[in-house]
Structures are given as C-alpha cells and as structure tokens.
PDB file of C-alpha atoms in Angstrom:
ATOM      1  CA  UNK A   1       0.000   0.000   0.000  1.00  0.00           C
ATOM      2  CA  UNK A   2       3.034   2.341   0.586  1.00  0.00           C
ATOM      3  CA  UNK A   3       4.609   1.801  -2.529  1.00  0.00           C
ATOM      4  CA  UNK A   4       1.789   1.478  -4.762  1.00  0.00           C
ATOM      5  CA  UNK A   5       1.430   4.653  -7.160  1.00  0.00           C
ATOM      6  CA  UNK A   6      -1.976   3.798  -8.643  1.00  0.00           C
ATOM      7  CA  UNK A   7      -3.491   3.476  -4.534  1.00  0.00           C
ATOM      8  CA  UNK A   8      -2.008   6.795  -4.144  1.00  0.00           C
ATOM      9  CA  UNK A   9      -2.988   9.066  -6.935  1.00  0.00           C
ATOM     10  CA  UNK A  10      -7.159   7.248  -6.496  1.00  0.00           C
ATOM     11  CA  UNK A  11      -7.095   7.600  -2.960  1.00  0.00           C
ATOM     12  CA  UNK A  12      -5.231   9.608  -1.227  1.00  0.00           C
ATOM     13  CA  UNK A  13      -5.460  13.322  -3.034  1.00  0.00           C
ATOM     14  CA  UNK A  14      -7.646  14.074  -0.621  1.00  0.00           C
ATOM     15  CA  UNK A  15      -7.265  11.853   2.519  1.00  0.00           C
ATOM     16  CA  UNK A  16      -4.445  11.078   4.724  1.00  0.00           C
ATOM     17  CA  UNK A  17      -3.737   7.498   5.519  1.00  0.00           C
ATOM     18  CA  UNK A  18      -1.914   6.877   8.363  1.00  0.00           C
ATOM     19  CA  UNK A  19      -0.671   3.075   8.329  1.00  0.00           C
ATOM     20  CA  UNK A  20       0.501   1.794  11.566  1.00  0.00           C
ATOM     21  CA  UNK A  21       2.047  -1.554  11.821  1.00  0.00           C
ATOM     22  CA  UNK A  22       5.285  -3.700  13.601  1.00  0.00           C
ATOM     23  CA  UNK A  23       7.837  -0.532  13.047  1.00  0.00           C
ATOM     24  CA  UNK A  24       6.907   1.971  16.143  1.00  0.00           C
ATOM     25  CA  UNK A  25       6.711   4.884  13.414  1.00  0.00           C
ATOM     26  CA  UNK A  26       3.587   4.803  11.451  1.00  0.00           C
ATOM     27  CA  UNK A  27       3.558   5.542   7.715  1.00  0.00           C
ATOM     28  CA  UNK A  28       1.880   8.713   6.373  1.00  0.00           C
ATOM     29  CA  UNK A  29       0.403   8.866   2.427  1.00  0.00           C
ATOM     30  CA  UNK A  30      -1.029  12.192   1.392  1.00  0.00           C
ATOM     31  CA  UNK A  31      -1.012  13.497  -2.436  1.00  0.00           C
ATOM     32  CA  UNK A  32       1.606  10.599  -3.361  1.00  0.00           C
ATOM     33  CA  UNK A  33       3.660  11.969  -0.618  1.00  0.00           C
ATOM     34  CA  UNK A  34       5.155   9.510   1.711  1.00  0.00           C
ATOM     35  CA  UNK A  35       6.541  10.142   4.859  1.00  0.00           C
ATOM     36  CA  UNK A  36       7.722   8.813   8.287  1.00  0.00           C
ATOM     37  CA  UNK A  37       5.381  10.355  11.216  1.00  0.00           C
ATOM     38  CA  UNK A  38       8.321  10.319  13.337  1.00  0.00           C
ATOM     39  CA  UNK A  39       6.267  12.640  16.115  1.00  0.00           C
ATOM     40  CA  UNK A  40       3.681   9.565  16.484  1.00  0.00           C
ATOM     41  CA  UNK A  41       6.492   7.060  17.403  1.00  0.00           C
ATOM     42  CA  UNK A  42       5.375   5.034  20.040  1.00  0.00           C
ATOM     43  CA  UNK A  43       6.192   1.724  21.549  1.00  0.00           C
ATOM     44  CA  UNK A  44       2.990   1.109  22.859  1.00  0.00           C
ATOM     45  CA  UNK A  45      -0.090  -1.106  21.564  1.00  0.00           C
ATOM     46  CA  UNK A  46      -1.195  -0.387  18.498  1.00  0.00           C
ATOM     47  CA  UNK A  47      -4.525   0.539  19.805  1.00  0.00           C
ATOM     48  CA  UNK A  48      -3.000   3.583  21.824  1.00  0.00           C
ATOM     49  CA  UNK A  49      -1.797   4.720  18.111  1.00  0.00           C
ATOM     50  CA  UNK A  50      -4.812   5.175  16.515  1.00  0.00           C
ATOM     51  CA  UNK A  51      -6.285   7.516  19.451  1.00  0.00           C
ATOM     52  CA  UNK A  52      -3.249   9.453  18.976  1.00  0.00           C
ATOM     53  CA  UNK A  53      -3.602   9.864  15.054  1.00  0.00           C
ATOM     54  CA  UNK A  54      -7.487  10.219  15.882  1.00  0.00           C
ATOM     55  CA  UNK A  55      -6.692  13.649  18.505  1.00  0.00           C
ATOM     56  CA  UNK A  56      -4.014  14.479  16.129  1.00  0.00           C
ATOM     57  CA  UNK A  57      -6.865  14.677  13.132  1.00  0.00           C
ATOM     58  CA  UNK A  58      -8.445  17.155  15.507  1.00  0.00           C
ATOM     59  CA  UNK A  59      -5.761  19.566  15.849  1.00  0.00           C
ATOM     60  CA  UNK A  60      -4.962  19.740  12.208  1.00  0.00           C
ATOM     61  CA  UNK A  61      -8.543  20.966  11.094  1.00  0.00           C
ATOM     62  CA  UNK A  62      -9.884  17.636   9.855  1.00  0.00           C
ATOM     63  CA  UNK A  63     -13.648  17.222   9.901  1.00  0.00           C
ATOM     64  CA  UNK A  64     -13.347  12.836   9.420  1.00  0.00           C
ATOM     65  CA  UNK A  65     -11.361  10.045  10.879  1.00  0.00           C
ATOM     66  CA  UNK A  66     -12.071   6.654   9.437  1.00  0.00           C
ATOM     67  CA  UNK A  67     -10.316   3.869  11.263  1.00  0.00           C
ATOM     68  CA  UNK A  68      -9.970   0.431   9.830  1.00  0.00           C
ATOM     69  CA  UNK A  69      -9.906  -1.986  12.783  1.00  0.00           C
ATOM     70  CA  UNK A  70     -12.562  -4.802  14.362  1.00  0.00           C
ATOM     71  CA  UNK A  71     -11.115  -4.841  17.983  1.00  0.00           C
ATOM     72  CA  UNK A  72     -12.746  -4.239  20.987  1.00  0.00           C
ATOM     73  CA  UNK A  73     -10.226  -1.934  22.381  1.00  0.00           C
ATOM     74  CA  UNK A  74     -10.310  -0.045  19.746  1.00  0.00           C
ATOM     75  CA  UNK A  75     -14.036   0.870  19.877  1.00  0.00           C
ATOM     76  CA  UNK A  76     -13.957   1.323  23.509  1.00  0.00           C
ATOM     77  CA  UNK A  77     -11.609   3.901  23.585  1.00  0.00           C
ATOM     78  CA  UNK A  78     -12.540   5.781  20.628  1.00  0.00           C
ATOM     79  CA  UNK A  79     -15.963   6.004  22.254  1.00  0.00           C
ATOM     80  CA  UNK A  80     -14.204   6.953  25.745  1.00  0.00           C
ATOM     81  CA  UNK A  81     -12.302   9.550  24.092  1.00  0.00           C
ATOM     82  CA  UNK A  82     -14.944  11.258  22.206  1.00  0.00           C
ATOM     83  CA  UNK A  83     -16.656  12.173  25.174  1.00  0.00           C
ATOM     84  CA  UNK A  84     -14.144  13.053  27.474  1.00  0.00           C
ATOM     85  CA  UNK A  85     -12.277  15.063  24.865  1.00  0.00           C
ATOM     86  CA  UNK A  86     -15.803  16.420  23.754  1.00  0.00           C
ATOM     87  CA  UNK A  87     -14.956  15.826  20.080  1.00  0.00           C
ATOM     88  CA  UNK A  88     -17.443  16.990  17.393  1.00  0.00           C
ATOM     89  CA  UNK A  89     -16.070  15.583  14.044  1.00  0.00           C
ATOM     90  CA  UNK A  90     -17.006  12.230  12.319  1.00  0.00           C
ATOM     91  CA  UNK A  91     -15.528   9.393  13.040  1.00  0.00           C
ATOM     92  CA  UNK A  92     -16.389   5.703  11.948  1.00  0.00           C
ATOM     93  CA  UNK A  93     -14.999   2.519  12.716  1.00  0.00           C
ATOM     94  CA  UNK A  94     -15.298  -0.175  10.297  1.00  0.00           C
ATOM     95  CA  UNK A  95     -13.831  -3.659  10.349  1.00  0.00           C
ATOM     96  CA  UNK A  96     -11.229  -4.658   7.717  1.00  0.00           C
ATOM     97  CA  UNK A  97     -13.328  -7.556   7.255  1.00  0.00           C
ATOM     98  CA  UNK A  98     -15.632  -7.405   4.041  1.00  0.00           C
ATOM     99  CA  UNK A  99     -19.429  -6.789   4.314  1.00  0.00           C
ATOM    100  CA  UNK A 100     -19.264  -6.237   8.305  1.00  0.00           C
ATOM    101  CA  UNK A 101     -20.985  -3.126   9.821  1.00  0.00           C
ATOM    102  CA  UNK A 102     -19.559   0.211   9.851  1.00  0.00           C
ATOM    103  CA  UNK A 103     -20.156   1.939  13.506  1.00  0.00           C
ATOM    104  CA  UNK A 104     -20.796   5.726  13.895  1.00  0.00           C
ATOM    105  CA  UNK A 105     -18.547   6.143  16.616  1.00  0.00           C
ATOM    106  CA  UNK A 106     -19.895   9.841  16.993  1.00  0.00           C
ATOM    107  CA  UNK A 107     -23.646   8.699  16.985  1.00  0.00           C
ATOM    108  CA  UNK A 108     -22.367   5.751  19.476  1.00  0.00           C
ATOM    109  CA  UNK A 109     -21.131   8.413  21.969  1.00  0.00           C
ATOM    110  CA  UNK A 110     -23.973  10.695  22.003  1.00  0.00           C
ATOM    111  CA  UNK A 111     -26.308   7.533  22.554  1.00  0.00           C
ATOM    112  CA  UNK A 112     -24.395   6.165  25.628  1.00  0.00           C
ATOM    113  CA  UNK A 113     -22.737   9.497  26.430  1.00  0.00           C
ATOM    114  CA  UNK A 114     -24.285   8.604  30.250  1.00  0.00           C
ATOM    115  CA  UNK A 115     -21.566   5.516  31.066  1.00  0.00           C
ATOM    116  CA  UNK A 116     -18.737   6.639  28.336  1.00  0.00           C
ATOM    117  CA  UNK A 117     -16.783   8.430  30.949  1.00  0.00           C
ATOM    118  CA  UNK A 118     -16.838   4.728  33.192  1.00  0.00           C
ATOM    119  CA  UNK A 119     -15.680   2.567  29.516  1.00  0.00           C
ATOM    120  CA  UNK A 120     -12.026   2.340  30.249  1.00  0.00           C
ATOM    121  CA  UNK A 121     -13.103   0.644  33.842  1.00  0.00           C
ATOM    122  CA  UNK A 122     -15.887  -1.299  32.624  1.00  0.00           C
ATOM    123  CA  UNK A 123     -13.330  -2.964  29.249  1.00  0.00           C
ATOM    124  CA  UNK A 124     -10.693  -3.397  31.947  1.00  0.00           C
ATOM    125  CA  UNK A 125     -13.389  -5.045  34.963  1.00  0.00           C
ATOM    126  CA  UNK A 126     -14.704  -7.244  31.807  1.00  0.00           C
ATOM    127  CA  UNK A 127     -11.492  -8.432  30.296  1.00  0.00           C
ATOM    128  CA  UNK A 128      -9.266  -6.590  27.514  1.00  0.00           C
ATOM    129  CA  UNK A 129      -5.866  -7.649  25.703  1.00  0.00           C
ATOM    130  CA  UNK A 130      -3.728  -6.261  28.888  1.00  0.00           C
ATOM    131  CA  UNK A 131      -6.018  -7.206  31.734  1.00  0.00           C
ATOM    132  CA  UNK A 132      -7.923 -10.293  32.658  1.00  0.00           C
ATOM    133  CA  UNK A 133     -11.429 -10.741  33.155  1.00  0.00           C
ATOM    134  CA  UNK A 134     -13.147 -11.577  36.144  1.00  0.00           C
ATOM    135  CA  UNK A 135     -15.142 -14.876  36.191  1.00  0.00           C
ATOM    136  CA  UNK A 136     -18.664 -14.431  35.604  1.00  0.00           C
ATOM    137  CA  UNK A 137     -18.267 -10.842  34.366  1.00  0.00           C
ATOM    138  CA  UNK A 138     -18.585 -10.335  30.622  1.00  0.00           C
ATOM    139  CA  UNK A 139     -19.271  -7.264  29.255  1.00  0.00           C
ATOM    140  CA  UNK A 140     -22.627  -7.108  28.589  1.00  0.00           C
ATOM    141  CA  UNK A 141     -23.025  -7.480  32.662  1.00  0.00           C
ATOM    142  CA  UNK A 142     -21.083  -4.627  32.962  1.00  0.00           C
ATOM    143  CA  UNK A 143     -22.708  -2.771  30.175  1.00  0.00           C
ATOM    144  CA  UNK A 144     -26.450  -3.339  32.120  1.00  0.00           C
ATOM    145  CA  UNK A 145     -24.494  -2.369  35.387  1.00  0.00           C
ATOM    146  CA  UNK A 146     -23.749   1.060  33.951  1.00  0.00           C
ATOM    147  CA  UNK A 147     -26.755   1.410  32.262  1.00  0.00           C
ATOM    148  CA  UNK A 148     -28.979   0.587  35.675  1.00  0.00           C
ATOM    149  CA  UNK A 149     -26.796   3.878  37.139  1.00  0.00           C
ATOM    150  CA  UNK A 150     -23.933   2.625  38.889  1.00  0.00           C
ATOM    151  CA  UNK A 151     -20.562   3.609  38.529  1.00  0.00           C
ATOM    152  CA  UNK A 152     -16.687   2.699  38.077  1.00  0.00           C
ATOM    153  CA  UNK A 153     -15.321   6.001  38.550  1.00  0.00           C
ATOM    154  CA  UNK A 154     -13.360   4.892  41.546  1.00  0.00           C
ATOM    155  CA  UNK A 155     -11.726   1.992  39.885  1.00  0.00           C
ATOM    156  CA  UNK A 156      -8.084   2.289  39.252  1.00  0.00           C
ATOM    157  CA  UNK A 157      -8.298   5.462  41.462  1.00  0.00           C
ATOM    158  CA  UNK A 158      -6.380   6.691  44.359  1.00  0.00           C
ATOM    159  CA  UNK A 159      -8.946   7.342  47.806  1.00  0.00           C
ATOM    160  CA  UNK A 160      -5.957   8.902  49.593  1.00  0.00           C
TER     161      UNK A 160
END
C-alpha cells in the first residue's frame, strides 16, 4: 500500500492514511507523498496509536477520521475519548473484514454518552488484551451495570 502509485494518486489526493504496523513509526500517504510520522512514534499497543492519530486529526482541522480496525479496544476507547475530549467531528470505525458493519462512533457516543466516561473501567473489569477478566463478568453485565446507574469512577483510582 506504501509503494503502490496507482493506490495513491485514487485515494489519497484528498485523505491522509496513516498506516501503523510492527515498526513503532507509522507511515503517512497524502497526495503521493510519503513520509515517516516520526512525532507519532510510540512503543505502545497499536490501539493507543490510533487515538493518537485520531486527537491528532483534531488539531490539524480535519472534519473525518475513518479507522480500519474490528477490535474491541479499539471501539472502547474511541468512544471513551470522544466524550471526554468532547470531540465533534465524524468518526467511523469499520472492520477490515468485508461486508461487516460500519459503527458511527460519533452517533455511538452521544447515545451512551451517560456511562462513556466509566468505559475504560468497565473494558478493563470485563477483560481486555492487557487485563484479565473476572469470572462471571462479561461485558454485557457490565454494560447493564452502567446502564442501571452505577458507577466505576473509583476503579483504578487513588482514595488517599
């Protein structure tokens, strides 16, 4: 995708594509141009790369982010972030899988803007790629917990 001329003169004129992958510096395509986005190095997951190029969308003016991914991670903290960073633009999440459902992460937010800010406790209570579940707790569980009006706020937090 990098090196193909004919992928970047249809589709990327217009659109930025960021391509993260194994090397900790993502690729950048814009206008045929390709380039090194040495200031979104990381050596963290991948999915902590994708919020970054998602906040970094915001600051440079763009009114879409598109993000080609089918983890759960992923979704959760796009939808966490969107909230608590009180974003505004479009973003959409759609799985590189063909034919599978595109999710309006925007529209997602606004309907369960109530328990977004308690997400990042609820994935990690439930089970994520870093942190295992409990027994008996699956997400949905969680999801009705939140939705019934309790809250994680206090998980992971410091009482003293």
């Amino acid at each position: 995708m990098c090196t193909h001329s004919y992928f970047h003169q249809l589709y990327t004129n217009t659109h930025k594509l960021t391509v993260t992958g194994e090397r900790n510096v993502p690729t950048q395509i814009h206008k045929g141009i390709v380039i090194d986005r040495v200031d979104l190095k990381t050596t963290n997951e991948e999915v902590d790369m994708i919020i970054q190029q998602m906040i970094d969308a915001v600051h440079e003016g763009h009114t879409g982010v598109a993000v080609l991914s089918d983890d759960t991670d992923v979704f959760v903290l796009l939808v966490y972030y969107y909230v608590v960073l009180k974003l505004s633009l479009c973003v959409i999440m759609e799985s590189p899988v063909r034919d599978r459902v595109v999710t309006d992460i925007k529209q997602t937010a606004e309907k369960h803007f109530r328990i977004a800010s308690d997400l990042l406790a609820a994935h990690a209570v439930s089970g994520c790629d870093t942190v295992a579940g409990y027994y008996g707790i699956g997400k949905s569980k969680v999801i009705k917990m939140l939705q019934a009006g309790y809250s994680l706020k206090s998980v992971g937090g410091c009482n003293g």
